[in-house]
Every structure is written in structure tokens, then in C-alpha cells.
Amino acid sequence: MKNPLPQELVDRLTKQFGPGAVGLMFQAFDKPRLPTFRVNTLKSTDELVMNRLRDEAIAFERVKEIPHAFKIKNRTDKQLLEHELATSGQIYLQGLSSMVPPLLMDLKPTDAILDLCAAPGSKTSEIAALMGSSPSPSLAGGGSKHGRVLAMEDNEIRYQKLLNTLSIQGATSVEARHGDSTQLHKELPEAFDKILADVPCSAEGRIEFGDQRSFKYWSEKNITEHAKLQRRLLRSAVACLKPGGTLVYSTCTLAPEENEGMIEWLIGEFPFMKPVEVTIPLKNFKKTAHKSVTLLPSAEAEGFFVAKLQKTV
């Protein structure tokens, strides 16, 4: 196994996790993971999907820790993306780590939900499936017994990808909007019961040695720039959250400046945001500061960070 990463990154990871853990990470970075997907319960059921897989001799394994999640043993990601189950929206290819944050939101049928950085729609469509298929009125309407989901995306190209995902997945309960989430609090202060802030990050947890693009742009400057954006997004998220509401913050990086350091900043800036203990349904994780959790890259799942906080005033 040849390590193609910048030495500065290797040194950072080694200092952060120790040489033994980093060695295991590099094994994960070096070997592609088995494809994983979740069944889209807005369009199908686990049983119907499993029957189809059996009929076509597609070898699968249920991921018992995560509802509706499966691993595929004898097909590639590309083959699955081209399969009718995916093109019709009955399944959605998604990493196991990525499926975790919506599960931590404790969604209720009547909740007003904000997905702060929604594209390409992986977690948004998962939230919609968890919420059910009831049509969602505009957030400005209010007074509905049904839940409401607003999905924000600032980038035009990624916004179009979000719309495409929601359409294929049949996520009619979602109101998608092209706009700047850092400014949303001016329009919708204290409007949401639950907010998912799955923010842009330096993506260290998604490194693949065979894909130079996954680490080509890594630098400490890049980490610093992402942290600045994350703080702006979190300021807006806190202002958009109702008193008593829940914020789930997640990244696919390992950089502490964007993870536990960001939570340290958040509770220092907003003392009324109180960390909440989370339970992660995957292995190979470590508890980090303020009740947050870091999932280390493994043969099973990408590296990931997640924290949960409640607004107490």
C-alpha cells in the first residue's frame, strides 16, 4: 500500500489519532467499500427490494444497525446506479455514515425541519422518508398538522441536483429553495423544530487513495476557509431554531477545527445550546468533546463527525 497523501496531513492524523489507528484508516482509504443503499420507503419496502435482488442473483446483506440499509456484494456502484431500482427511486445509494445524522434528529410527524445545506439530497430524501409522504405546505403557511421540510442550497448546479434527487425519490413533502442559508434567519427566525447542518467541509473522511481528487485540494488553509463558512452557517441555524429545538451538526471530515473545535466555538458563542448524548449505530467510533462522536474511516463506512445540541431558551 503506497500512501499518496501530503506528509502534513499524515502528520496531523497521526498526532490526532495515533499511528495504529492511522494505519487502519489508510487500509480503509486504499480499498473500495462495498456499495450500500437504503430502501426509499416512500416508493418501496425492504421485502419488495429483497425479492428483486434475489430474482436477479444480486448478493446482499442487511445492515441491521440502520433501518432499511443494505450492502451489495457482487455489483459495483455504477451498476447499481444504472439499475431500475435506483433509476425509479426505490433505492438510494448512500454511504452508511451519511445515513446516521437524520436518524439522530428524533423526527416527529408535525415537526418543521430545515436541511441547511441539502444538495445533492441524500439526507433530505432520507428525512422525507422518515417523515412520511404527507404533502408539506409552505413554511409561511403554518398551522398544519403535517410536518414541513425546507431544503436549502446556495449553489445553482447543486440545487438542480437536489431537485432531481427529490423528484426521483418522490419526496413531495420537501420545499427546495435556491438560497443562502447564512441569511435565512432574517426571513425565518425561530421557525424550525429540528435543523440538520450537514455542512461543506474538507472531506478527510472520504479520501480514496485511488482517486486523487479526494485529497488533491487538501490544505490547512482549506480547513480554515471551511471553518469560517461553518461558523456563519451555524450562527444562522441557531437563530432559525425554535426554543427547545434540536440541531444536528455533521461533517465528513476528521479535522478537529471543523468538528469538536466547531462545537467548542458554538457553545462558547451560544451558551444556551446544550450538547446532547448521541448513540451511533455503527462500529469504529470514538467519543469526542461535548458528547460528539467521530466515526473513523473503515472498510464499512466513511469517516464522519456528528454532534447534537438543544436550544434551551
Coordinates of N, CA and C in Angstrom, one line a residue, residues 135-269:
P135 N -48.2 15.7 2.0 CA -47.7 17.0 1.4 C -47.4 18.0 2.4
S136 N -46.4 18.8 2.1 CA -45.9 19.9 3.1 C -46.4 21.3 2.6
P137 N -47.1 22.0 3.4 CA -47.4 23.4 3.0 C -46.2 24.3 3.1
S138 N -46.3 25.4 2.5 CA -45.2 26.4 2.6 C -45.0 26.7 4.1
L139 N -43.7 26.9 4.4 CA -43.4 27.2 5.8 C -44.1 28.5 6.3
A140 N -44.4 29.4 5.4 CA -45.0 30.6 5.7 C -46.5 30.4 6.1
G141 N -47.1 29.2 5.7 CA -48.5 29.0 6.0 C -48.8 28.7 7.4
G142 N -48.0 27.8 8.0 CA -48.2 27.5 9.4 C -49.5 26.8 9.7
G143 N -49.7 26.4 10.9 CA -50.9 25.9 11.4 C -51.3 24.5 10.8
S144 N -50.4 23.8 10.2 CA -50.7 22.5 9.7 C -50.3 21.4 10.7
K145 N -51.1 20.3 10.6 CA -50.8 19.2 11.5 C -49.7 18.3 10.8
H146 N -49.3 18.6 9.6 CA -48.3 17.8 8.9 C -46.9 18.5 9.1
G147 N -45.9 17.6 9.0 CA -44.6 18.2 9.1 C -44.2 19.0 7.9
R148 N -43.2 19.8 8.0 CA -42.7 20.6 6.9 C -41.2 20.5 6.8
V149 N -40.7 20.4 5.6 CA -39.3 20.2 5.4 C -38.8 21.3 4.3
L150 N -37.9 22.1 4.7 CA -37.3 23.1 3.8 C -35.9 22.7 3.6
A151 N -35.5 22.5 2.3 CA -34.1 22.1 1.9 C -33.5 23.3 1.2
M152 N -32.4 23.8 1.7 CA -31.7 25.0 1.2 C -30.4 24.6 0.5
E153 N -30.2 25.2 -0.7 CA -28.9 25.0 -1.4 C -28.5 26.3 -2.1
D154 N -27.3 26.7 -1.9 CA -26.8 28.0 -2.4 C -26.3 27.9 -3.8
N155 N -25.6 26.8 -4.1 CA -25.0 26.6 -5.5 C -26.0 26.1 -6.5
E156 N -26.1 26.8 -7.6 CA -27.1 26.6 -8.6 C -27.0 25.2 -9.2
I157 N -25.8 24.7 -9.5 CA -25.7 23.4 -10.1 C -26.1 22.3 -9.1
R158 N -25.6 22.5 -7.9 CA -26.0 21.5 -6.8 C -27.5 21.6 -6.5
Y159 N -28.1 22.8 -6.6 CA -29.5 22.9 -6.4 C -30.3 22.1 -7.4
Q160 N -29.9 22.1 -8.7 CA -30.5 21.3 -9.7 C -30.4 19.8 -9.4
K161 N -29.3 19.4 -8.9 CA -29.1 18.0 -8.5 C -30.0 17.7 -7.3
L162 N -30.2 18.6 -6.4 CA -31.2 18.4 -5.3 C -32.6 18.2 -5.8
L163 N -33.0 19.1 -6.7 CA -34.3 18.9 -7.3 C -34.5 17.6 -8.0
N164 N -33.5 17.1 -8.7 CA -33.5 15.9 -9.4 C -33.7 14.7 -8.4
T165 N -32.9 14.8 -7.4 CA -33.0 13.7 -6.3 C -34.4 13.7 -5.7
L166 N -34.9 14.8 -5.3 CA -36.2 14.8 -4.7 C -37.3 14.3 -5.6
S167 N -37.2 14.7 -6.9 CA -38.1 14.2 -7.9 C -38.1 12.7 -8.0
I168 N -36.9 12.1 -8.2 CA -36.8 10.7 -8.4 C -37.2 9.9 -7.1
Q169 N -36.9 10.5 -6.0 CA -37.3 9.8 -4.7 C -38.7 10.0 -4.3
G170 N -39.5 10.9 -5.0 CA -40.9 11.1 -4.7 C -41.0 11.9 -3.3
A171 N -40.1 12.7 -3.0 CA -40.1 13.4 -1.8 C -40.9 14.7 -1.9
T172 N -42.2 14.5 -2.0 CA -43.1 15.7 -2.2 C -43.3 16.5 -1.0
S173 N -42.9 16.0 0.2 CA -43.1 16.8 1.4 C -42.0 17.9 1.6
V174 N -41.0 18.0 0.6 CA -39.9 18.9 0.7 C -40.1 20.1 -0.1
E175 N -39.9 21.3 0.5 CA -39.8 22.5 -0.3 C -38.4 22.9 -0.5
A176 N -37.9 22.7 -1.7 CA -36.5 23.0 -2.0 C -36.4 24.5 -2.4
R177 N -35.3 25.1 -1.9 CA -35.1 26.5 -2.2 C -33.6 26.8 -2.6
H178 N -33.4 27.6 -3.6 CA -32.1 28.0 -4.0 C -31.8 29.3 -3.3
G179 N -30.9 29.3 -2.3 CA -30.7 30.5 -1.5 C -29.6 30.3 -0.5
D180 N -29.2 31.4 0.1 CA -28.0 31.4 1.1 C -28.5 31.1 2.5
S181 N -28.2 30.0 3.0 CA -28.6 29.6 4.4 C -28.0 30.5 5.5
T182 N -26.9 31.2 5.2 CA -26.3 32.1 6.2 C -27.2 33.3 6.4
Q183 N -28.2 33.6 5.5 CA -29.1 34.7 5.6 C -30.5 34.3 6.0
L184 N -30.8 33.0 6.1 CA -32.1 32.5 6.2 C -32.8 33.0 7.5
H185 N -32.0 33.2 8.5 CA -32.5 33.6 9.8 C -33.3 34.9 9.8
K186 N -32.9 35.8 8.8 CA -33.6 37.1 8.7 C -35.0 36.9 8.2
E187 N -35.3 35.8 7.5 CA -36.6 35.6 7.0 C -37.4 34.6 7.9
L188 N -36.7 33.6 8.5 CA -37.4 32.6 9.2 C -36.8 32.4 10.6
P189 N -36.8 33.5 11.5 CA -36.3 33.3 12.8 C -37.1 32.4 13.7
E190 N -36.5 31.5 14.4 CA -37.1 30.6 15.3 C -38.3 29.9 14.7
A191 N -38.1 29.3 13.5 CA -39.2 28.7 12.7 C -39.1 27.2 12.7
F192 N -38.0 26.6 13.2 CA -37.9 25.2 13.0 C -37.7 24.4 14.3
D193 N -38.3 23.2 14.3 CA -38.1 22.3 15.5 C -36.8 21.6 15.4
K194 N -36.4 21.2 14.2 CA -35.2 20.4 14.0 C -34.4 20.9 12.8
I195 N -33.1 21.0 13.0 CA -32.3 21.5 11.9 C -31.1 20.5 11.7
L196 N -30.9 20.2 10.5 CA -29.7 19.4 10.1 C -28.7 20.3 9.4
A197 N -27.5 20.4 10.0 CA -26.5 21.2 9.5 C -25.4 20.3 9.0
D198 N -25.5 19.6 7.9 CA -24.5 18.8 7.3 C -23.7 19.6 6.4
V199 N -22.7 20.2 6.9 CA -22.1 21.4 6.3 C -20.9 21.0 5.3
P200 N -20.6 21.9 4.3 CA -19.4 21.7 3.5 C -18.2 21.6 4.4
C201 N -17.3 20.7 4.0 CA -16.1 20.5 4.8 C -14.9 20.1 4.0
S202 N -13.8 19.8 4.6 CA -12.6 19.4 3.9 C -12.6 17.9 3.5
A203 N -13.6 17.2 4.0 CA -13.9 15.8 3.4 C -12.7 14.8 3.6
E204 N -12.0 14.9 4.7 CA -10.9 14.0 5.0 C -11.4 12.5 5.2
G205 N -12.6 12.4 5.7 CA -13.2 11.1 5.9 C -13.5 10.3 4.6
R206 N -13.5 11.0 3.5 CA -13.9 10.4 2.2 C -12.7 10.2 1.3
I207 N -11.5 10.2 1.8 CA -10.3 10.0 1.0 C -10.3 8.6 0.4
E208 N -9.9 8.5 -0.9 CA -9.6 7.3 -1.5 C -8.3 7.4 -2.2
F209 N -7.4 6.5 -1.8 CA -6.0 6.6 -2.4 C -6.1 6.5 -4.0
G210 N -7.1 5.7 -4.5 CA -7.2 5.6 -5.9 C -7.9 6.7 -6.6
D211 N -8.3 7.7 -5.9 CA -9.0 8.9 -6.5 C -8.3 10.2 -6.0
Q212 N -7.3 10.7 -6.8 CA -6.5 11.8 -6.4 C -7.4 13.0 -6.1
R213 N -8.5 13.1 -6.7 CA -9.4 14.3 -6.5 C -9.9 14.4 -5.0
S214 N -9.9 13.2 -4.3 CA -10.4 13.2 -3.0 C -9.4 13.8 -2.0
F215 N -8.2 14.0 -2.4 CA -7.3 14.7 -1.4 C -6.4 15.7 -2.1
K216 N -6.6 15.9 -3.4 CA -5.8 16.8 -4.2 C -5.8 18.3 -3.7
Y217 N -6.9 18.7 -3.2 CA -7.0 20.1 -2.7 C -6.9 20.3 -1.2
W218 N -6.5 19.2 -0.5 CA -6.4 19.3 0.9 C -5.3 20.3 1.3
S219 N -5.6 21.1 2.3 CA -4.6 22.0 2.9 C -5.1 22.5 4.2
E220 N -4.3 23.0 5.1 CA -4.8 23.6 6.3 C -5.5 24.9 6.0
K221 N -5.1 25.6 4.9 CA -5.9 26.8 4.5 C -7.3 26.5 4.1
N222 N -7.5 25.3 3.4 CA -8.8 24.9 3.0 C -9.6 24.6 4.3
I223 N -9.0 24.0 5.3 CA -9.7 23.7 6.5 C -10.2 25.0 7.2
T224 N -9.3 26.0 7.2 CA -9.6 27.3 7.8 C -10.8 27.9 7.1
E225 N -10.8 27.9 5.8 CA -11.8 28.5 5.0 C -13.2 27.8 5.2
H226 N -13.1 26.5 5.3 CA -14.4 25.8 5.6 C -14.9 26.1 7.0
A227 N -14.0 26.2 7.9 CA -14.4 26.6 9.3 C -15.1 27.9 9.4
K228 N -14.6 28.9 8.6 CA -15.3 30.2 8.6 C -16.7 30.1 8.1
L229 N -16.9 29.3 7.0 CA -18.2 29.2 6.4 C -19.1 28.4 7.4
Q230 N -18.6 27.4 8.1 CA -19.4 26.6 9.0 C -19.9 27.5 10.2
R231 N -19.0 28.4 10.6 CA -19.5 29.3 11.7 C -20.6 30.2 11.3
R232 N -20.5 30.7 10.0 CA -21.6 31.6 9.5 C -22.9 30.7 9.4
L233 N -22.8 29.5 8.9 CA -24.0 28.7 8.8 C -24.6 28.3 10.2
L234 N -23.7 28.1 11.1 CA -24.2 27.7 12.5 C -24.9 28.9 13.2
R235 N -24.3 30.1 13.0 CA -25.0 31.3 13.5 C -26.4 31.4 13.0
S236 N -26.6 31.2 11.7 CA -27.9 31.3 11.1 C -28.8 30.2 11.6
A237 N -28.2 29.0 11.7 CA -29.0 27.8 12.2 C -29.6 28.0 13.6
V238 N -28.7 28.5 14.5 CA -29.1 28.8 15.9 C -30.3 29.8 15.9
A239 N -30.2 30.8 15.1 CA -31.3 31.8 15.0 C -32.6 31.3 14.4
C240 N -32.4 30.3 13.5 CA -33.6 29.7 12.9 C -34.3 28.7 13.8
L241 N -33.6 28.2 14.8 CA -34.1 27.1 15.6 C -35.1 27.7 16.7
K242 N -36.2 27.0 16.9 CA -37.2 27.3 18.0 C -36.5 27.0 19.3
P243 N -37.0 27.8 20.4 CA -36.6 27.4 21.7 C -37.0 26.0 22.0
G244 N -36.1 25.2 22.5 CA -36.4 23.7 22.7 C -36.1 22.9 21.6
G245 N -35.7 23.5 20.4 CA -35.4 22.7 19.2 C -34.1 22.0 19.2
T246 N -33.9 21.2 18.2 CA -32.7 20.3 18.2 C -31.9 20.6 16.9
L247 N -30.6 20.8 17.1 CA -29.7 20.9 16.0 C -28.7 19.7 15.9
V248 N -28.7 19.1 14.7 CA -27.7 18.0 14.5 C -26.7 18.6 13.5
Y249 N -25.4 18.5 13.9 CA -24.3 19.1 13.1 C -23.4 17.9 12.7
S250 N -23.1 17.8 11.4 CA -22.3 16.7 10.9 C -21.4 17.2 9.8
T251 N -20.2 16.5 9.6 CA -19.3 16.6 8.6 C -18.8 15.3 8.1
C252 N -18.1 15.3 7.0 CA -17.4 14.0 6.5 C -15.9 14.2 6.6
T253 N -15.5 15.1 7.5 CA -14.1 15.3 7.7 C -13.6 14.8 9.1
L254 N -12.3 14.7 9.3 CA -11.7 14.4 10.6 C -11.0 15.5 11.2
A255 N -11.0 16.7 10.6 CA -10.3 17.9 11.1 C -10.9 18.4 12.3
P256 N -10.2 18.5 13.4 CA -10.9 18.9 14.7 C -11.3 20.4 14.6
E257 N -10.7 21.2 13.8 CA -11.1 22.6 13.7 C -12.6 22.7 13.1
E258 N -13.0 21.7 12.3 CA -14.3 21.7 11.8 C -15.3 20.8 12.5
N259 N -14.8 20.1 13.5 CA -15.6 19.1 14.3 C -15.7 19.5 15.7
E260 N -15.0 18.9 16.6 CA -15.2 19.2 18.0 C -14.8 20.6 18.3
G261 N -13.8 21.2 17.6 CA -13.5 22.6 17.7 C -14.6 23.5 17.4
M262 N -15.4 23.1 16.4 CA -16.6 23.9 16.0 C -17.7 23.9 17.0
I263 N -17.8 22.7 17.7 CA -18.8 22.6 18.8 C -18.4 23.4 20.0
E264 N -17.1 23.4 20.2 CA -16.5 24.2 21.3 C -16.8 25.7 21.1
W265 N -16.6 26.1 19.8 CA -16.9 27.5 19.5 C -18.4 27.8 19.6
L266 N -19.2 26.9 19.2 CA -20.7 27.1 19.2 C -21.2 27.3 20.6
I267 N -20.8 26.4 21.5 CA -21.4 26.5 22.9 C -20.7 27.7 23.6
G268 N -19.5 28.1 23.2 CA -19.0 29.3 23.8 C -19.7 30.6 23.3
E269 N -20.1 30.6 22.0 CA -20.8 31.7 21.4 C -22.3 31.7 21.9

